[in-house]
């Protein structure tokens, strides 16, 4: 019984310690951001690894998500004779929800895990402490450019996801199911608002990019320097990112669209 | 050096693709294109009941969009709805005795104002008031009247 209480307490203290470390890490990282703006070539290199290499998975998933939305939405809407609203359904669900959320989940799996593994390996091979020896701040040289790259690429990826998804919905809706293309686009334009829907989606994706990159970098930086520790940190990145994305999505949706 | 160059080019393409996607979302998907509506002249119409009409609802004449609703407020004196309409400047020859009705697109669709032209020689100007208006048909009222009349008939 005492043993149980003790382990529970230890678990609680560890959790809070990690939470505190994570936020201290965040502050140090943000402090490193301004200097990495001036060395933008580092950020561009990271944009390649974080953003460009994620494009393919975003394009393919976006296309298929849009196509599935088109099929499913059509089957429901046709019962009400409202299949012209398919464009609205596809665009609103993609721009508001699925674009930011699914691309953030994919981003966590594709780029976040790679970031964690990279930083974790740097730590376990003592490259980070080597840098500190040479008076190079790894926060500025390694962490901040990656953070900035994640923050920049996430909204762009989400926008690509939504645009491709709408194209996929249109291909299925118009090409396969025969929804009138004029009605598809005009209803979509009538009901999708730039500020209310699209910009809120962009805000969501920026928040997700912030959180996912932060989690990924922190898990890598905080990994125990063994191959097992790096593996566990990579898993934790994906799991914690997924929790954070879905939980934050509810909060953001309630704030943006819930009229609370 | 060469690989660095191609990295930079690919990153540039990526950022351009992302911004292009946002642009497509803005112009093709959302109604942002409509925000550039040229400022025409404003007229006012009073309705007994506007149903589900909203600001930015379309205003049509013979099915063609000629303007948009800019604002809706309650007239404190007559207790009816005061609807301000922005009509595009190229439609400057709408007769002054034009009437305005609120219709629904489809059975449950969006509500819009339809203008049917009068025959007067004077045209609507900025700040004019459309006198002839027909309120929105509220589906519940129609169903209520229908049920009432069938019950009476029995």
GROMACS .gro file of N, CA, C and O in nm, chain A residues 44-45 47-48 51-52 55 91 95 153 156-157 159-160 162-163 166 185 188-190 192-195 198 202, chain B residues 4 6-8 10-11 13-15 17-19 21-22 24-32 34-35 56 110:
model
  216
   44UNK      N    1   1.608   2.738  -4.381
   44UNK     CA    2   1.570   2.687  -4.513
   44UNK      C    3   1.606   2.540  -4.526
   44UNK      O    4   1.527   2.459  -4.576
   45UNK      N    5   1.723   2.505  -4.475
   45UNK     CA    6   1.763   2.364  -4.479
   45UNK      C    7   1.662   2.277  -4.404
   45UNK      O    8   1.622   2.171  -4.450
   47UNK      N    9   1.351   2.360  -4.341
   47UNK     CA   10   1.223   2.363  -4.413
   47UNK      C   11   1.219   2.251  -4.516
   47UNK      O   12   1.114   2.192  -4.541
   48UNK      N   13   1.336   2.224  -4.575
   48UNK     CA   14   1.341   2.115  -4.672
   48UNK      C   15   1.307   1.982  -4.605
   48UNK      O   16   1.220   1.908  -4.651
   51UNK      N   17   0.935   2.032  -4.423
   51UNK     CA   18   0.822   2.068  -4.508
   51UNK      C   19   0.818   1.995  -4.640
   51UNK      O   20   0.722   1.924  -4.671
   52UNK      N   21   0.925   2.013  -4.718
   52UNK     CA   22   0.923   1.960  -4.855
   52UNK      C   23   0.905   1.809  -4.855
   52UNK      O   24   0.826   1.755  -4.933
   55UNK      N   25   0.549   1.684  -4.822
   55UNK     CA   26   0.446   1.723  -4.919
   55UNK      C   27   0.377   1.601  -4.978
   55UNK      O   28   0.254   1.597  -4.989
   91UNK      N   29  -1.585   2.147  -4.848
   91UNK     CA   30  -1.493   2.258  -4.819
   91UNK      C   31  -1.495   2.293  -4.671
   91UNK      O   32  -1.390   2.311  -4.609
   95UNK      N   33  -1.165   2.267  -4.453
   95UNK     CA   34  -1.099   2.391  -4.415
   95UNK      C   35  -1.103   2.412  -4.265
   95UNK      O   36  -1.005   2.453  -4.203
  153UNK      N   37   0.609   2.555  -4.184
  153UNK     CA   38   0.557   2.457  -4.281
  153UNK      C   39   0.417   2.410  -4.248
  153UNK      O   40   0.341   2.380  -4.339
  156UNK      N   41   0.129   2.592  -4.418
  156UNK     CA   42   0.136   2.572  -4.563
  156UNK      C   43   0.090   2.432  -4.599
  156UNK      O   44   0.014   2.412  -4.694
  157UNK      N   45   0.135   2.333  -4.520
  157UNK     CA   46   0.094   2.196  -4.548
  157UNK      C   47  -0.057   2.180  -4.532
  157UNK      O   48  -0.123   2.113  -4.612
  159UNK      N   49  -0.282   2.408  -4.572
  159UNK     CA   50  -0.350   2.473  -4.685
  159UNK      C   51  -0.344   2.384  -4.807
  159UNK      O   52  -0.444   2.369  -4.880
  160UNK      N   53  -0.228   2.322  -4.831
  160UNK     CA   54  -0.216   2.232  -4.946
  160UNK      C   55  -0.312   2.115  -4.929
  160UNK      O   56  -0.383   2.076  -5.023
  162UNK      N   57  -0.596   2.104  -4.763
  162UNK     CA   58  -0.735   2.143  -4.786
  162UNK      C   59  -0.762   2.163  -4.934
  162UNK      O   60  -0.864   2.117  -4.988
  163UNK      N   61  -0.670   2.231  -5.003
  163UNK     CA   62  -0.693   2.260  -5.144
  163UNK      C   63  -0.699   2.131  -5.224
  163UNK      O   64  -0.790   2.112  -5.307
  166UNK      N   65  -1.025   1.944  -5.150
  166UNK     CA   66  -1.141   1.998  -5.220
  166UNK      C   67  -1.139   1.954  -5.365
  166UNK      O   68  -1.242   1.917  -5.423
  185UNK      N   69  -1.929   2.466  -5.700
  185UNK     CA   70  -1.839   2.576  -5.666
  185UNK      C   71  -1.914   2.696  -5.609
  185UNK      O   72  -1.869   2.759  -5.515
  188UNK      N   73  -2.028   2.642  -5.259
  188UNK     CA   74  -1.911   2.645  -5.173
  188UNK      C   75  -1.867   2.788  -5.146
  188UNK      O   76  -1.840   2.827  -5.032
  189UNK      N   77  -1.863   2.867  -5.251
  189UNK     CA   78  -1.819   3.006  -5.232
  189UNK      C   79  -1.918   3.086  -5.150
  189UNK      O   80  -1.880   3.175  -5.076
  190UNK      N   81  -2.048   3.051  -5.163
  190UNK     CA   82  -2.147   3.127  -5.088
  190UNK      C   83  -2.138   3.099  -4.939
  190UNK      O   84  -2.164   3.185  -4.857
  192UNK      N   85  -1.863   2.940  -4.764
  192UNK     CA   86  -1.733   2.937  -4.697
  192UNK      C   87  -1.683   3.080  -4.681
  192UNK      O   88  -1.670   3.152  -4.779
  193UNK      N   89  -1.656   3.115  -4.557
  193UNK     CA   90  -1.617   3.253  -4.531
  193UNK      C   91  -1.466   3.260  -4.513
  193UNK      O   92  -1.404   3.171  -4.454
  194UNK      N   93  -1.408   3.368  -4.564
  194UNK     CA   94  -1.261   3.381  -4.558
  194UNK      C   95  -1.214   3.395  -4.414
  194UNK      O   96  -1.125   3.324  -4.370
  195UNK      N   97  -1.275   3.486  -4.339
  195UNK     CA   98  -1.228   3.508  -4.201
  195UNK      C   99  -1.273   3.396  -4.110
  195UNK      O  100  -1.195   3.336  -4.037
  198UNK      N  101  -1.166   3.001  -4.323
  198UNK     CA  102  -1.031   2.970  -4.372
  198UNK      C  103  -0.926   3.025  -4.277
  198UNK      O  104  -0.834   2.954  -4.237
  202UNK      N  105  -0.637   2.833  -4.060
  202UNK     CA  106  -0.494   2.865  -4.063
  202UNK      C  107  -0.442   2.886  -3.921
  202UNK      O  108  -0.335   2.836  -3.884
  264UNK      N  109   2.286   2.230  -5.209
  264UNK     CA  110   2.228   2.339  -5.130
  264UNK      C  111   2.133   2.421  -5.217
  264UNK      O  112   2.025   2.460  -5.175
  266UNK      N  113   1.969   2.317  -5.483
  266UNK     CA  114   1.844   2.246  -5.512
  266UNK      C  115   1.756   2.242  -5.389
  266UNK      O  116   1.633   2.249  -5.400
  267UNK      N  117   1.819   2.233  -5.270
  267UNK     CA  118   1.738   2.240  -5.148
  267UNK      C  119   1.661   2.371  -5.142
  267UNK      O  120   1.541   2.374  -5.116
  268UNK      N  121   1.735   2.478  -5.169
  268UNK     CA  122   1.669   2.609  -5.161
  268UNK      C  123   1.558   2.621  -5.263
  268UNK      O  124   1.451   2.675  -5.235
  270UNK      N  125   1.378   2.376  -5.387
  270UNK     CA  126   1.263   2.295  -5.346
  270UNK      C  127   1.187   2.363  -5.233
  270UNK      O  128   1.064   2.361  -5.229
  271UNK      N  129   1.262   2.424  -5.139
  271UNK     CA  130   1.194   2.495  -5.030
  271UNK      C  131   1.112   2.611  -5.086
  271UNK      O  132   0.997   2.634  -5.046
  273UNK      N  133   0.982   2.627  -5.381
  273UNK     CA  134   0.864   2.570  -5.446
  273UNK      C  135   0.759   2.532  -5.342
  273UNK      O  136   0.640   2.554  -5.361
  274UNK      N  137   0.806   2.477  -5.229
  274UNK     CA  138   0.714   2.435  -5.123
  274UNK      C  139   0.637   2.554  -5.067
  274UNK      O  140   0.514   2.552  -5.057
  275UNK      N  141   0.711   2.660  -5.036
  275UNK     CA  142   0.645   2.778  -4.980
  275UNK      C  143   0.549   2.837  -5.082
  275UNK      O  144   0.436   2.875  -5.049
  277UNK      N  145   0.396   2.676  -5.319
  277UNK     CA  146   0.279   2.588  -5.330
  277UNK      C  147   0.183   2.612  -5.214
  277UNK      O  148   0.062   2.618  -5.233
  278UNK      N  149   0.239   2.628  -5.093
  278UNK     CA  150   0.153   2.654  -4.978
  278UNK      C  151   0.077   2.783  -4.991
  278UNK      O  152  -0.044   2.790  -4.966
  279UNK      N  153   0.147   2.887  -5.035
  279UNK     CA  154   0.081   3.016  -5.049
  279UNK      C  155  -0.021   3.011  -5.162
  279UNK      O  156  -0.132   3.066  -5.150
  281UNK      N  157  -0.188   2.749  -5.246
  281UNK     CA  158  -0.304   2.677  -5.194
  281UNK      C  159  -0.392   2.769  -5.112
  281UNK      O  160  -0.515   2.768  -5.124
  282UNK      N  161  -0.329   2.854  -5.030
  282UNK     CA  162  -0.407   2.951  -4.950
  282UNK      C  163  -0.481   3.046  -5.042
  282UNK      O  164  -0.596   3.082  -5.017
  284UNK      N  165  -0.579   2.987  -5.350
  284UNK     CA  166  -0.691   2.916  -5.411
  284UNK      C  167  -0.807   2.908  -5.312
  284UNK      O  168  -0.923   2.933  -5.347
  285UNK      N  169  -0.774   2.875  -5.185
  285UNK     CA  170  -0.879   2.867  -5.084
  285UNK      C  171  -0.949   3.002  -5.072
  285UNK      O  172  -1.071   3.009  -5.059
  286UNK      N  173  -0.871   3.109  -5.077
  286UNK     CA  174  -0.930   3.242  -5.060
  286UNK      C  175  -1.019   3.278  -5.176
  286UNK      O  176  -1.132   3.321  -5.158
  287UNK      N  177  -0.970   3.259  -5.296
  287UNK     CA  178  -1.040   3.313  -5.413
  287UNK      C  179  -1.144   3.215  -5.468
  287UNK      O  180  -1.250   3.254  -5.512
  288UNK      N  181  -1.109   3.086  -5.465
  288UNK     CA  182  -1.194   2.990  -5.534
  288UNK      C  183  -1.295   2.928  -5.438
  288UNK      O  184  -1.406   2.897  -5.476
  289UNK      N  185  -1.255   2.910  -5.313
  289UNK     CA  186  -1.341   2.837  -5.220
  289UNK      C  187  -1.425   2.931  -5.135
  289UNK      O  188  -1.543   2.909  -5.114
  290UNK      N  189  -1.363   3.039  -5.086
  290UNK     CA  190  -1.440   3.124  -4.995
  290UNK      C  191  -1.505   3.237  -5.072
  290UNK      O  192  -1.489   3.252  -5.191
  291UNK      N  193  -1.578   3.317  -4.998
  291UNK     CA  194  -1.649   3.427  -5.060
  291UNK      C  195  -1.566   3.553  -5.059
  291UNK      O  196  -1.618   3.662  -5.071
  292UNK      N  197  -1.434   3.539  -5.043
  292UNK     CA  198  -1.350   3.658  -5.036
  292UNK      C  199  -1.357   3.735  -5.167
  292UNK      O  200  -1.350   3.857  -5.169
  294UNK      N  201  -1.601   3.799  -5.331
  294UNK     CA  202  -1.717   3.889  -5.330
  294UNK      C  203  -1.692   4.015  -5.248
  294UNK      O  204  -1.765   4.111  -5.261
  295UNK      N  205  -1.589   4.010  -5.163
  295UNK     CA  206  -1.565   4.127  -5.080
  295UNK      C  207  -1.520   4.246  -5.162
  295UNK      O  208  -1.525   4.359  -5.117
  316UNK      N  209  -2.521   4.039  -4.599
  316UNK     CA  210  -2.448   3.976  -4.709
  316UNK      C  211  -2.533   3.875  -4.785
  316UNK      O  212  -2.483   3.805  -4.873
  370UNK      N  213  -3.106   2.910  -4.863
  370UNK     CA  214  -3.073   3.043  -4.816
  370UNK      C  215  -3.182   3.142  -4.859
  370UNK      O  216  -3.243   3.127  -4.964
   0.00000   0.00000   0.00000
